[in-house]
């Protein structure tokens, strides 16, 4: 009899475990569930369910599958998809499925939306050993390791602070020249050859702000890519050709955002040409190996200053034959399938809207989309789950602040826009975070931030 009762208990326990696994994930998620409340788990489960519906309706064949726990999702391409990109080291073609973490995504992108992506003097000043370590790294970023060690030996990093400040001066504002939600509708234009299959030019020019990449030309392509350009994000190669890049904009008003630093070359261009374009350095979050390249950084920049972001020219449709640019011959690119899966994840989290040859309606509505209330609830749950809150508790915009510094005085200037002229959304955010400025700490696995607060805070 006791044996029978014991067997019945084991069976009931196994059945209950199976039900929980079906609802919340596989056994690897036990530790995750143990550290989260039922309400938090439900919010994350509802987000994943809504997200999967969105991908099915908008992914053009992509499918979102449950991962190992409630945070994990697998984006899978149809079996007939033909991958075109090979790993340069192994020579193997990329796979057809990619794993992403929705919890990390909603938390990280919320931080991006509330923070600045422009490097400033106050940021370096506030970092521990900011001038000796961080400033030196930015000045020499991209220099060969042995050459960097040579300069380190003779220049002793940035202990000669005056010299380092002189090198950074042309691209280093005192405080952020831009702030979150400063602009309304923004368009980010990639360089994909798919742009030649559509004529989005007139639509692109209707956006409040247009952001472009590297040395992409406008002349002779305006019916496809438009003629408006407010910002241009540059990688190291384009920064070396700064003299050519500035010629792409006849007005010389295009704001240039440099991902890295080539300061001796840049300072020479700025002085001799001269370059009158506003020029800044990019300061961004780290997304690991999810989706790489200037395209993702351009979207990150847009999401840090815009209310809504639309993307054009990112090779996201199935059936492409090669990785191309609209203005030049075929070239080796980043992982196209991996990138497309990541961008689709961004769209179904309500971050961007994709436009492409197969999504050519300029008024296209992404539906069904997780509600803003659901995404907010899931983000707060994810913050608790990932134990990211350092102050103020989950949901507090200042909760990720690992380093908090007070400004010596109120000297926040936002380009040529006064505070009173800012959009309502930007003013509301400033009120919610009490006028603080949030900076991401680069390459920080804990997604911590440095925060500058008002003197009276």
Tab-separated table of C-alpha atoms in Angstrom:
chain	number	residue	atom	x	y	z
A	1	UNK	CA	0.000	0.000	0.000
A	2	UNK	CA	2.800	2.387	0.933
A	3	UNK	CA	4.536	1.534	-2.322
A	4	UNK	CA	1.379	2.399	-4.240
A	5	UNK	CA	1.029	5.729	-2.411
A	6	UNK	CA	4.682	6.523	-3.053
A	7	UNK	CA	4.291	5.727	-6.737
A	8	UNK	CA	1.193	7.916	-6.952
A	9	UNK	CA	3.078	10.813	-5.323
A	10	UNK	CA	5.961	10.450	-7.784
A	11	UNK	CA	3.521	10.398	-10.688
A	12	UNK	CA	1.732	13.511	-9.477
A	13	UNK	CA	5.044	15.320	-8.963
A	14	UNK	CA	6.184	14.390	-12.460
A	15	UNK	CA	2.891	15.536	-13.962
A	16	UNK	CA	3.075	18.860	-12.143
A	17	UNK	CA	6.671	19.325	-13.312
A	18	UNK	CA	5.650	18.584	-16.896
A	19	UNK	CA	2.872	21.189	-16.698
A	20	UNK	CA	5.262	23.806	-15.298
A	21	UNK	CA	7.835	23.011	-17.979
A	22	UNK	CA	5.163	23.335	-20.653
A	23	UNK	CA	4.140	26.750	-19.308
A	24	UNK	CA	7.459	28.259	-18.302
A	25	UNK	CA	10.224	26.362	-20.067
A	26	UNK	CA	12.514	23.375	-19.761
A	27	UNK	CA	14.257	22.249	-16.534
A	28	UNK	CA	17.151	24.677	-17.067
A	29	UNK	CA	14.728	27.435	-16.071
A	30	UNK	CA	14.120	26.124	-12.533
A	31	UNK	CA	16.624	28.541	-10.988
A	32	UNK	CA	15.099	31.363	-13.008
A	33	UNK	CA	11.582	30.617	-11.748
A	34	UNK	CA	12.755	30.265	-8.175
A	35	UNK	CA	14.082	33.839	-8.232
A	36	UNK	CA	10.992	35.435	-9.792
A	37	UNK	CA	7.460	36.042	-8.610
A	38	UNK	CA	4.456	34.504	-10.292
A	39	UNK	CA	3.433	37.963	-11.527
A	40	UNK	CA	6.848	38.565	-13.109
A	41	UNK	CA	6.871	35.175	-14.792
A	42	UNK	CA	3.401	35.766	-16.172
A	43	UNK	CA	4.447	39.131	-17.645
A	44	UNK	CA	7.464	37.522	-19.341
A	45	UNK	CA	5.425	34.561	-20.551
A	46	UNK	CA	2.784	36.905	-22.011
A	47	UNK	CA	5.488	38.938	-23.744
A	48	UNK	CA	6.984	35.838	-25.332
A	49	UNK	CA	3.576	34.623	-26.510
A	50	UNK	CA	2.691	38.012	-28.023
A	51	UNK	CA	6.156	38.299	-29.558
A	52	UNK	CA	5.805	34.910	-31.290
A	53	UNK	CA	2.504	36.001	-32.860
A	54	UNK	CA	4.118	39.178	-34.167
A	55	UNK	CA	7.019	37.292	-35.750
A	56	UNK	CA	4.653	34.831	-37.399
A	57	UNK	CA	2.606	37.682	-38.902
A	58	UNK	CA	5.504	39.926	-39.962
A	59	UNK	CA	8.629	37.767	-40.276
A	60	UNK	CA	8.196	36.711	-43.918
A	61	UNK	CA	8.782	33.044	-43.034
A	62	UNK	CA	10.708	33.509	-39.811
A	63	UNK	CA	9.396	31.563	-36.838
A	64	UNK	CA	9.917	32.303	-33.143
A	65	UNK	CA	10.198	29.232	-30.932
A	66	UNK	CA	10.359	28.839	-27.174
A	67	UNK	CA	13.865	28.560	-25.787
A	68	UNK	CA	15.302	27.021	-22.634
A	69	UNK	CA	13.415	29.345	-20.285
A	70	UNK	CA	10.841	32.104	-20.384
A	71	UNK	CA	13.472	34.678	-21.424
A	72	UNK	CA	14.918	32.674	-24.309
A	73	UNK	CA	13.632	32.701	-27.873
A	74	UNK	CA	14.897	30.942	-30.997
A	75	UNK	CA	14.419	32.629	-34.368
A	76	UNK	CA	14.291	29.967	-37.069
A	77	UNK	CA	14.323	30.406	-40.835
A	78	UNK	CA	12.421	28.042	-43.179
A	79	UNK	CA	14.361	24.916	-44.114
A	80	UNK	CA	14.507	25.967	-47.762
A	81	UNK	CA	16.390	29.189	-46.892
A	82	UNK	CA	19.807	29.274	-48.543
A	83	UNK	CA	22.452	30.938	-46.336
A	84	UNK	CA	25.019	33.001	-48.242
A	85	UNK	CA	27.510	34.023	-45.556
A	86	UNK	CA	30.478	31.896	-44.493
A	87	UNK	CA	32.363	32.193	-41.249
A	88	UNK	CA	35.791	33.613	-42.219
A	89	UNK	CA	37.572	31.335	-39.730
A	90	UNK	CA	35.808	28.001	-40.144
A	91	UNK	CA	34.539	28.487	-43.696
A	92	UNK	CA	31.169	27.085	-42.657
A	93	UNK	CA	27.866	28.573	-43.782
A	94	UNK	CA	25.830	30.202	-41.053
A	95	UNK	CA	22.928	28.221	-39.624
A	96	UNK	CA	19.216	28.817	-39.942
A	97	UNK	CA	18.371	29.370	-36.273
A	98	UNK	CA	19.569	31.951	-33.758
A	99	UNK	CA	18.992	32.265	-30.010
A	100	UNK	CA	18.113	35.582	-28.366
A	101	UNK	CA	17.236	36.683	-24.845
A	102	UNK	CA	14.073	38.778	-24.680
A	103	UNK	CA	14.704	39.794	-21.052
A	104	UNK	CA	18.107	41.280	-21.866
A	105	UNK	CA	16.727	42.881	-25.032
A	106	UNK	CA	13.862	44.786	-23.382
A	107	UNK	CA	16.124	45.970	-20.557
A	108	UNK	CA	19.051	47.019	-22.748
A	109	UNK	CA	16.963	48.859	-25.325
A	110	UNK	CA	15.038	50.745	-22.634
A	111	UNK	CA	18.379	51.970	-21.336
A	112	UNK	CA	19.358	53.030	-24.852
A	113	UNK	CA	16.118	54.984	-25.216
A	114	UNK	CA	16.840	56.908	-22.010
A	115	UNK	CA	20.555	57.565	-22.476
A	116	UNK	CA	22.979	59.604	-24.538
A	117	UNK	CA	25.160	58.013	-27.208
A	118	UNK	CA	27.574	60.936	-27.543
A	119	UNK	CA	30.914	60.938	-25.695
A	120	UNK	CA	31.408	64.066	-23.557
A	121	UNK	CA	34.059	65.607	-21.344
A	122	UNK	CA	31.867	65.256	-18.257
A	123	UNK	CA	31.635	61.504	-18.880
A	124	UNK	CA	35.424	61.088	-18.969
A	125	UNK	CA	35.803	63.379	-15.938
A	126	UNK	CA	33.346	61.262	-13.952
A	127	UNK	CA	34.934	57.883	-14.744
A	128	UNK	CA	37.468	56.502	-12.249
A	129	UNK	CA	40.826	57.135	-13.966
A	130	UNK	CA	38.831	58.394	-16.921
A	131	UNK	CA	41.627	60.397	-18.498
A	132	UNK	CA	44.484	58.012	-17.731
A	133	UNK	CA	42.686	54.881	-18.954
A	134	UNK	CA	39.480	55.444	-20.895
A	135	UNK	CA	40.531	58.575	-22.792
A	136	UNK	CA	43.764	56.893	-23.827
A	137	UNK	CA	41.849	53.882	-25.148
A	138	UNK	CA	39.565	56.089	-27.226
A	139	UNK	CA	42.447	58.107	-28.639
A	140	UNK	CA	44.300	54.965	-29.719
A	141	UNK	CA	41.334	52.763	-30.606
A	142	UNK	CA	42.102	50.896	-33.812
A	143	UNK	CA	45.877	51.240	-33.535
A	144	UNK	CA	47.845	48.004	-33.793
A	145	UNK	CA	48.584	46.511	-30.339
A	146	UNK	CA	52.407	46.713	-30.607
A	147	UNK	CA	52.232	50.288	-31.868
A	148	UNK	CA	49.859	51.125	-29.024
A	149	UNK	CA	52.317	49.688	-26.500
A	150	UNK	CA	55.068	51.808	-28.071
A	151	UNK	CA	53.020	54.989	-27.616
A	152	UNK	CA	52.036	53.947	-24.085
A	153	UNK	CA	55.698	53.594	-23.098
A	154	UNK	CA	56.706	57.012	-24.378
A	155	UNK	CA	53.538	59.003	-23.706
A	156	UNK	CA	52.664	57.294	-20.409
A	157	UNK	CA	48.985	57.122	-21.296
A	158	UNK	CA	47.032	60.295	-20.497
A	159	UNK	CA	49.021	61.445	-17.501
A	160	UNK	CA	49.818	64.338	-19.793
A	161	UNK	CA	46.161	65.327	-19.616
A	162	UNK	CA	46.645	68.541	-21.558
A	163	UNK	CA	47.928	66.619	-24.581
A	164	UNK	CA	45.039	64.139	-24.439
A	165	UNK	CA	42.450	66.884	-24.073
A	166	UNK	CA	43.967	68.628	-27.071
A	167	UNK	CA	43.614	65.469	-29.157
A	168	UNK	CA	39.975	65.004	-28.144
A	169	UNK	CA	38.986	68.679	-28.186
A	170	UNK	CA	37.626	68.789	-31.776
A	171	UNK	CA	35.122	66.006	-31.040
A	172	UNK	CA	34.420	66.333	-27.308
A	173	UNK	CA	31.555	68.579	-26.120
A	174	UNK	CA	31.306	69.435	-22.423
A	175	UNK	CA	27.772	67.976	-22.065
A	176	UNK	CA	25.521	66.031	-24.471
A	177	UNK	CA	24.506	68.029	-27.557
A	178	UNK	CA	21.464	65.767	-28.000
A	179	UNK	CA	18.974	64.206	-25.617
A	180	UNK	CA	16.491	61.302	-25.639
A	181	UNK	CA	13.255	61.771	-27.603
A	182	UNK	CA	14.466	65.120	-28.896
A	183	UNK	CA	13.118	64.313	-32.365
A	184	UNK	CA	9.891	62.729	-33.582
A	185	UNK	CA	9.931	60.440	-36.640
A	186	UNK	CA	13.389	59.295	-37.715
A	187	UNK	CA	14.583	57.161	-40.620
A	188	UNK	CA	17.803	55.128	-40.614
A	189	UNK	CA	19.064	54.351	-44.116
A	190	UNK	CA	21.256	51.296	-44.622
A	191	UNK	CA	23.343	50.710	-47.725
A	192	UNK	CA	21.731	47.538	-49.078
A	193	UNK	CA	21.284	47.012	-52.789
A	194	UNK	CA	17.644	46.240	-52.001
A	195	UNK	CA	17.067	50.005	-52.016
A	196	UNK	CA	17.328	49.897	-55.818
A	197	UNK	CA	14.264	47.638	-55.933
A	198	UNK	CA	12.100	50.388	-54.456
A	199	UNK	CA	11.778	54.129	-54.765
A	200	UNK	CA	11.539	55.242	-51.154
A	201	UNK	CA	13.281	58.587	-51.757
A	202	UNK	CA	10.234	60.867	-51.405
A	203	UNK	CA	9.020	58.993	-48.311
A	204	UNK	CA	12.434	59.175	-46.653
A	205	UNK	CA	12.599	62.944	-47.118
A	206	UNK	CA	9.339	63.349	-45.150
A	207	UNK	CA	10.925	62.195	-41.886
A	208	UNK	CA	11.918	64.718	-39.227
A	209	UNK	CA	15.441	63.298	-39.121
A	210	UNK	CA	17.363	61.066	-41.565
A	211	UNK	CA	20.424	59.103	-40.439
A	212	UNK	CA	22.857	57.573	-42.933
A	213	UNK	CA	25.957	55.381	-42.762
A	214	UNK	CA	29.585	55.774	-43.824
A	215	UNK	CA	30.253	57.048	-47.348
A	216	UNK	CA	26.846	56.287	-48.880
A	217	UNK	CA	26.227	58.826	-51.684
A	218	UNK	CA	22.980	60.635	-52.457
A	219	UNK	CA	23.755	62.076	-55.868
A	220	UNK	CA	22.267	59.978	-58.699
A	221	UNK	CA	20.302	57.863	-56.176
A	222	UNK	CA	17.836	60.345	-54.665
A	223	UNK	CA	14.719	58.609	-56.032
A	224	UNK	CA	15.790	55.491	-54.127
A	225	UNK	CA	17.382	56.913	-50.955
A	226	UNK	CA	16.185	60.525	-50.741
A	227	UNK	CA	18.243	63.700	-50.512
A	228	UNK	CA	17.791	64.635	-46.854
A	229	UNK	CA	20.572	63.819	-44.404
A	230	UNK	CA	20.896	65.100	-40.836
A	231	UNK	CA	23.308	62.623	-39.247
A	232	UNK	CA	25.919	60.199	-40.594
A	233	UNK	CA	27.503	57.412	-38.532
A	234	UNK	CA	31.061	56.555	-39.615
A	235	UNK	CA	33.225	53.493	-38.987
A	236	UNK	CA	37.025	53.627	-38.829
A	237	UNK	CA	37.487	53.301	-42.587
A	238	UNK	CA	35.138	56.168	-43.356
A	239	UNK	CA	36.675	58.307	-40.596
A	240	UNK	CA	40.041	57.976	-42.339
A	241	UNK	CA	38.408	59.413	-45.469
A	242	UNK	CA	36.723	62.277	-43.645
A	243	UNK	CA	37.668	64.713	-46.383
A	244	UNK	CA	35.637	62.655	-48.888
A	245	UNK	CA	32.705	62.121	-46.537
A	246	UNK	CA	32.085	65.835	-45.928
A	247	UNK	CA	31.793	66.370	-49.683
A	248	UNK	CA	28.646	64.211	-49.706
A	249	UNK	CA	26.710	67.064	-48.074
A	250	UNK	CA	26.896	70.390	-49.894
A	251	UNK	CA	25.422	72.283	-46.934
A	252	UNK	CA	28.139	71.040	-44.512
A	253	UNK	CA	25.424	70.801	-41.849
A	254	UNK	CA	25.340	67.026	-41.639
A	255	UNK	CA	26.335	65.924	-38.114
A	256	UNK	CA	29.107	63.311	-38.242
A	257	UNK	CA	29.203	60.626	-35.534
A	258	UNK	CA	32.492	58.681	-35.401
A	259	UNK	CA	32.337	55.127	-34.018
A	260	UNK	CA	36.048	55.065	-33.216
A	261	UNK	CA	38.949	57.524	-33.116
A	262	UNK	CA	41.688	58.295	-35.633
A	263	UNK	CA	42.630	61.566	-34.016
A	264	UNK	CA	45.843	62.621	-35.721
A	265	UNK	CA	44.249	62.085	-39.129
A	266	UNK	CA	40.965	63.644	-38.065
A	267	UNK	CA	42.578	66.682	-36.455
A	268	UNK	CA	44.594	67.281	-39.610
A	269	UNK	CA	41.445	67.176	-41.758
A	270	UNK	CA	39.527	69.421	-39.359
A	271	UNK	CA	42.311	71.985	-39.363
A	272	UNK	CA	43.326	71.973	-43.038
A	273	UNK	CA	40.025	71.608	-44.919
A	274	UNK	CA	38.568	72.997	-42.605
A	275	UNK	CA	35.684	70.725	-41.546
A	276	UNK	CA	32.823	72.822	-40.208
A	277	UNK	CA	30.365	69.938	-39.735
A	278	UNK	CA	29.475	69.162	-36.113
A	279	UNK	CA	31.668	66.185	-35.178
A	280	UNK	CA	31.191	63.808	-32.220
A	281	UNK	CA	32.348	60.423	-30.948
A	282	UNK	CA	29.910	57.560	-30.481
A	283	UNK	CA	29.338	56.085	-27.042
A	284	UNK	CA	27.112	53.032	-27.164
A	285	UNK	CA	25.931	49.938	-25.370
A	286	UNK	CA	27.372	46.490	-26.043
A	287	UNK	CA	25.128	43.939	-27.734
A	288	UNK	CA	27.597	41.055	-27.808
A	289	UNK	CA	27.427	39.017	-31.008
A	290	UNK	CA	23.747	39.585	-31.743
A	291	UNK	CA	23.844	41.831	-34.789
A	292	UNK	CA	27.024	43.637	-35.665
A	293	UNK	CA	28.126	46.516	-37.806
A	294	UNK	CA	27.411	50.167	-38.389
A	295	UNK	CA	23.745	49.424	-39.112
A	296	UNK	CA	22.933	48.336	-35.568
A	297	UNK	CA	24.872	51.273	-34.130
A	298	UNK	CA	22.963	53.666	-36.392
A	299	UNK	CA	19.698	52.233	-35.052
A	300	UNK	CA	21.026	52.556	-31.510
A	301	UNK	CA	21.892	56.197	-32.123
A	302	UNK	CA	18.442	56.838	-33.616
A	303	UNK	CA	16.652	55.178	-30.708
A	304	UNK	CA	18.602	57.373	-28.286
A	305	UNK	CA	17.345	60.632	-29.816
A	306	UNK	CA	14.066	59.786	-31.602
A	307	UNK	CA	10.526	58.905	-30.611
A	308	UNK	CA	9.942	56.479	-33.505
A	309	UNK	CA	12.470	54.830	-35.829
A	310	UNK	CA	11.942	53.372	-39.304
A	311	UNK	CA	14.671	51.449	-41.132
A	312	UNK	CA	15.305	51.216	-44.874
A	313	UNK	CA	17.958	49.333	-46.850
A	314	UNK	CA	19.010	46.573	-44.442
A	315	UNK	CA	18.664	43.401	-46.613
A	316	UNK	CA	15.988	41.823	-44.448
A	317	UNK	CA	13.858	40.078	-47.092
A	318	UNK	CA	14.290	36.393	-47.951
A	319	UNK	CA	15.517	35.288	-51.329
A	320	UNK	CA	18.509	37.598	-51.637
A	321	UNK	CA	21.323	36.225	-53.792
A	322	UNK	CA	24.281	38.207	-52.552
A	323	UNK	CA	25.297	40.895	-50.083
A	324	UNK	CA	25.293	44.139	-52.039
A	325	UNK	CA	25.451	47.893	-51.583
A	326	UNK	CA	23.239	50.164	-53.654
A	327	UNK	CA	26.185	52.256	-54.879
A	328	UNK	CA	28.935	49.695	-55.530
A	329	UNK	CA	29.788	46.141	-56.461
A	330	UNK	CA	29.042	43.068	-54.339
A	331	UNK	CA	31.012	42.730	-51.136
A	332	UNK	CA	31.422	40.517	-48.112
A	333	UNK	CA	29.086	41.663	-45.372
A	334	UNK	CA	28.146	40.741	-41.843
A	335	UNK	CA	25.955	37.721	-41.073
A	336	UNK	CA	22.837	38.549	-43.100
A	337	UNK	CA	20.523	35.904	-41.604
A	338	UNK	CA	21.602	36.598	-38.038
A	339	UNK	CA	21.190	40.316	-38.574
A	340	UNK	CA	17.781	39.928	-40.183
A	341	UNK	CA	16.586	37.795	-37.260
A	342	UNK	CA	17.791	40.417	-34.780
A	343	UNK	CA	16.111	43.267	-36.664
A	344	UNK	CA	12.861	41.298	-36.752
A	345	UNK	CA	13.138	40.864	-33.000
A	346	UNK	CA	13.549	44.641	-32.672
A	347	UNK	CA	10.453	45.258	-34.785
A	348	UNK	CA	8.334	42.857	-32.720
A	349	UNK	CA	9.465	44.560	-29.524
A	350	UNK	CA	8.108	47.842	-30.899
A	351	UNK	CA	11.525	49.448	-31.363
A	352	UNK	CA	11.625	49.915	-35.140
A	353	UNK	CA	9.529	49.492	-38.261
A	354	UNK	CA	11.100	47.718	-41.243
A	355	UNK	CA	10.671	48.914	-44.845
A	356	UNK	CA	11.899	46.770	-47.728
A	357	UNK	CA	10.878	45.500	-51.173
A	358	UNK	CA	8.496	42.976	-49.545
A	359	UNK	CA	7.289	45.566	-47.009
A	360	UNK	CA	6.937	48.460	-49.417
A	361	UNK	CA	3.791	50.144	-48.027
A	362	UNK	CA	5.096	53.360	-46.430
A	363	UNK	CA	2.092	53.325	-44.052
A	364	UNK	CA	2.610	49.700	-43.067
A	365	UNK	CA	1.348	48.875	-39.580
A	366	UNK	CA	3.158	46.218	-37.561
A	367	UNK	CA	0.422	44.034	-36.082
A	368	UNK	CA	-0.123	42.203	-33.806
A	369	UNK	CA	2.431	43.996	-31.640
A	370	UNK	CA	2.962	43.544	-27.882
A	371	UNK	CA	1.285	46.446	-26.112
A	372	UNK	CA	3.372	49.152	-24.491
A	373	UNK	CA	1.876	48.157	-21.128
A	374	UNK	CA	2.938	44.535	-21.643
A	375	UNK	CA	6.475	45.462	-22.690
A	376	UNK	CA	6.825	47.774	-19.674
A	377	UNK	CA	5.610	45.055	-17.285
A	378	UNK	CA	7.978	42.510	-18.874
A	379	UNK	CA	10.900	44.938	-18.685
A	380	UNK	CA	10.361	45.582	-14.980
A	381	UNK	CA	10.086	41.821	-14.404
A	382	UNK	CA	13.289	41.277	-16.386
A	383	UNK	CA	15.125	43.901	-14.327
A	384	UNK	CA	14.185	42.039	-11.156
A	385	UNK	CA	15.043	38.692	-12.705
A	386	UNK	CA	18.456	39.852	-13.933
A	387	UNK	CA	19.076	41.667	-10.635
A	388	UNK	CA	20.006	44.878	-12.412
A	389	UNK	CA	18.421	47.369	-10.021
A	390	UNK	CA	21.021	49.288	-8.068
A	391	UNK	CA	18.911	52.140	-6.748
A	392	UNK	CA	15.285	53.177	-6.870
A	393	UNK	CA	14.005	49.691	-7.666
A	394	UNK	CA	12.852	48.091	-10.951
A	395	UNK	CA	11.151	50.499	-13.330
A	396	UNK	CA	13.099	53.509	-12.067
A	397	UNK	CA	15.027	55.046	-15.006
A	398	UNK	CA	17.971	55.654	-12.661
A	399	UNK	CA	18.038	52.103	-11.274
A	400	UNK	CA	20.973	50.960	-13.511
A	401	UNK	CA	23.201	53.803	-12.252
A	402	UNK	CA	26.395	52.229	-10.914
A	403	UNK	CA	28.260	55.557	-10.882
A	404	UNK	CA	26.363	58.684	-9.849
A	405	UNK	CA	28.002	62.108	-10.105
A	406	UNK	CA	26.588	65.586	-9.580
A	407	UNK	CA	27.129	68.336	-12.105
A	408	UNK	CA	29.055	71.254	-10.684
A	409	UNK	CA	26.438	73.572	-12.130
A	410	UNK	CA	23.592	73.549	-14.601
A	411	UNK	CA	25.331	73.712	-17.962
A	412	UNK	CA	23.294	71.307	-20.070
A	413	UNK	CA	23.067	72.643	-23.614
A	414	UNK	CA	21.279	70.844	-26.398
A	415	UNK	CA	22.764	72.106	-29.631
A	416	UNK	CA	20.757	75.051	-30.917
A	417	UNK	CA	17.577	73.811	-29.216
A	418	UNK	CA	16.620	75.409	-25.899
A	419	UNK	CA	14.833	73.327	-23.262
A	420	UNK	CA	11.573	75.168	-23.858
A	421	UNK	CA	11.680	74.249	-27.532
A	422	UNK	CA	12.031	70.529	-26.889
A	423	UNK	CA	9.268	68.126	-27.805
A	424	UNK	CA	6.754	67.255	-25.113
A	425	UNK	CA	8.047	63.662	-24.969
A	426	UNK	CA	11.608	64.832	-24.331
A	427	UNK	CA	10.506	67.212	-21.595
A	428	UNK	CA	8.439	64.477	-19.929
A	429	UNK	CA	11.434	62.152	-19.840
A	430	UNK	CA	13.628	64.896	-18.386
A	431	UNK	CA	11.059	65.439	-15.644
A	432	UNK	CA	10.797	61.700	-14.956
A	433	UNK	CA	14.546	61.334	-14.445
A	434	UNK	CA	14.866	64.753	-12.771
A	435	UNK	CA	17.102	66.166	-15.495
A	436	UNK	CA	19.761	63.462	-15.162
A	437	UNK	CA	21.937	62.336	-18.067
A	438	UNK	CA	22.493	58.588	-18.449
A	439	UNK	CA	25.642	57.219	-20.090
A	440	UNK	CA	26.190	53.524	-20.908
A	441	UNK	CA	29.405	52.040	-19.542
A	442	UNK	CA	30.946	50.424	-22.599
A	443	UNK	CA	31.560	46.660	-22.604
A	444	UNK	CA	29.924	46.283	-19.205
A	445	UNK	CA	28.284	42.835	-18.864
A	446	UNK	CA	25.975	44.122	-16.122
A	447	UNK	CA	24.584	46.878	-18.362
A	448	UNK	CA	25.533	49.424	-15.693
A	449	UNK	CA	25.423	53.145	-16.404
A	450	UNK	CA	27.122	56.339	-15.312
A	451	UNK	CA	24.579	58.997	-14.397
A	452	UNK	CA	25.062	62.747	-14.082
A	453	UNK	CA	22.402	64.310	-11.848
A	454	UNK	CA	21.374	67.842	-11.036
A	455	UNK	CA	23.444	69.671	-8.379
A	456	UNK	CA	20.490	69.651	-5.969
A	457	UNK	CA	19.748	65.922	-6.431
